[in-house]
Amino acid sequence: MKKKICYFSGKRGGFGALLRTLKAIQSDPKFELQIVVSDMHLSEEFGKTKDEVSKHFQISASIYMGQKGDSAKERTAALGVCIEKAASVFSVLNPDMLLVLGDRSETLAAVMAAVNMHIPVYHVEGGDKTGNLDDWFRHAITKLSHIHLVAHNGAYEKVCSLGEDPERVYVVGDAHLDLISNGEFTPFETVAAKYNLCRNDFTMVLYHPETLNRENAYRTMSIILEEVKEIGSSTIVIYPCSDQGYGEVVKAIKDCCLPNMKVFKNLEAGDFLGLLSGAKVLVGNSSSGIKEAALFKTPVVNVGLRQEGRLRSENIIDVPYPDKVSVRNALEMSIDPNWVKSLPDNLSLPYGEGRTSEKIMEVLKKTAFKKDLFLKKTF
């Protein structure tokens, strides 16, 4: 009998990261894939990326959280809705396991529902460390999960230090790199024509609110956009995620009037990676600057502390406490031909080289049919 694997996703980035894994599950005769989407996927404000998911898979269920603002109260209430509706969805789908990725609060809500319904949880990318509220969510998901699919040895050690059984922790690399290393993204020539851009002649900006320092979101985003203007290239600006404080980042974008600025609520995964491959620099605090950009050797100006604890490659310039001068200096360095030439030919790749989907499938086949594996967890 096939094992039903239910994947829960709340945003485009996580879905894109696991796209190859999900396709591998779907094509395997031993498994039945279920897809449940929620949060940003269903929001017009963030581009309604459910449509991107449905291009690849049939969606089994959608969970509308009903979030109406970016306050802590609104987000917390929406998470309560997610738990309640996830319980109803899981009771209908009756999955044999739940597959989740990362550190999002809506993911924690879905995991809480699954655990209470005795559904085993496979967690991808536990044990990472940032410096953000997401750390709390990620480690909570780890403690509720049964199988851990981590990105690197440091994450393996962290998960084990939290009391998890080492025999249930597998180092598989980072799923975000799979599409790049397998060439499964939109070629730059195609996105250049689509968005009217030239290679190394545009800047990408993607800045999320820092959930432990959200009061500076408007100021920081305004500084980024003002200083990007000074380097005089076309600019691609992408909306932030739905974390607390996102409204201030969006307000800063709307208040800005850069020449040659294109604003997107969302970009499809293939287009995003194609643009990243040809950008002059990526500015902001997205994990894509920490992970994906290194495979393209694209310079990154990493602003603030959202990615503070993550491993880094040599293409990243950190601005932990941003002001106009520090952001300007970092931007000038990132586009300095001498600095770009000084980067090693082979950047260090702490998150692997893009074989994560194959390794996850190996773990699924090894563990999914062990009936007694999930009866008890040790603490």
PDB file of N, CA and C in Angstrom, residues 46 75 104 127 152 156 209 232 332 350 360 368:
ATOM      1  N   PHE A  46       0.473  39.208  -1.341  1.00  0.00           N
ATOM      2  CA  PHE A  46       1.793  38.634  -1.570  1.00  0.00           C
ATOM      3  C   PHE A  46       1.869  37.853  -2.882  1.00  0.00           C
ATOM      4  N   ARG A  75      -1.264  38.190  13.872  1.00  0.00           N
ATOM      5  CA  ARG A  75      -0.530  36.985  13.461  1.00  0.00           C
ATOM      6  C   ARG A  75      -0.843  35.817  14.384  1.00  0.00           C
ATOM      7  N   ARG A 104       8.967  28.655   9.641  1.00  0.00           N
ATOM      8  CA  ARG A 104       7.846  29.586   9.604  1.00  0.00           C
ATOM      9  C   ARG A 104       6.838  29.270  10.712  1.00  0.00           C
ATOM     10  N   GLY A 127      17.757  22.832  12.965  1.00  0.00           N
ATOM     11  CA  GLY A 127      19.106  23.021  13.493  1.00  0.00           C
ATOM     12  C   GLY A 127      19.839  24.220  12.973  1.00  0.00           C
ATOM     13  N   HIS A 152      23.561  20.762   7.163  1.00  0.00           N
ATOM     14  CA  HIS A 152      25.018  20.680   7.319  1.00  0.00           C
ATOM     15  C   HIS A 152      25.357  20.094   8.686  1.00  0.00           C
ATOM     16  N   TYR A 156      23.297  19.355  12.290  1.00  0.00           N
ATOM     17  CA  TYR A 156      23.207  18.007  12.875  1.00  0.00           C
ATOM     18  C   TYR A 156      23.547  18.059  14.365  1.00  0.00           C
ATOM     19  N   PRO A 209      11.110  42.044   7.431  1.00  0.00           N
ATOM     20  CA  PRO A 209      11.197  42.649   8.769  1.00  0.00           C
ATOM     21  C   PRO A 209      11.990  41.760   9.718  1.00  0.00           C
ATOM     22  N   GLY A 232      22.816  53.870  -9.337  1.00  0.00           N
ATOM     23  CA  GLY A 232      22.348  54.220 -10.665  1.00  0.00           C
ATOM     24  C   GLY A 232      22.050  53.097 -11.629  1.00  0.00           C
ATOM     25  N   GLU A 332      29.092  50.035  -2.483  1.00  0.00           N
ATOM     26  CA  GLU A 332      30.229  50.423  -3.322  1.00  0.00           C
ATOM     27  C   GLU A 332      31.258  49.303  -3.399  1.00  0.00           C
ATOM     28  N   PRO A 350      28.818  26.004   2.137  1.00  0.00           N
ATOM     29  CA  PRO A 350      28.510  25.288   3.379  1.00  0.00           C
ATOM     30  C   PRO A 350      27.191  24.548   3.369  1.00  0.00           C
ATOM     31  N   ILE A 360      16.962  13.120   0.366  1.00  0.00           N
ATOM     32  CA  ILE A 360      15.689  13.047   1.093  1.00  0.00           C
ATOM     33  C   ILE A 360      14.907  11.805   0.673  1.00  0.00           C
ATOM     34  N   ALA A 368      10.074   5.286   5.906  1.00  0.00           N
ATOM     35  CA  ALA A 368       8.615   5.468   5.825  1.00  0.00           C
ATOM     36  C   ALA A 368       7.822   4.203   6.149  1.00  0.00           C
TER      37      ALA A 368
END
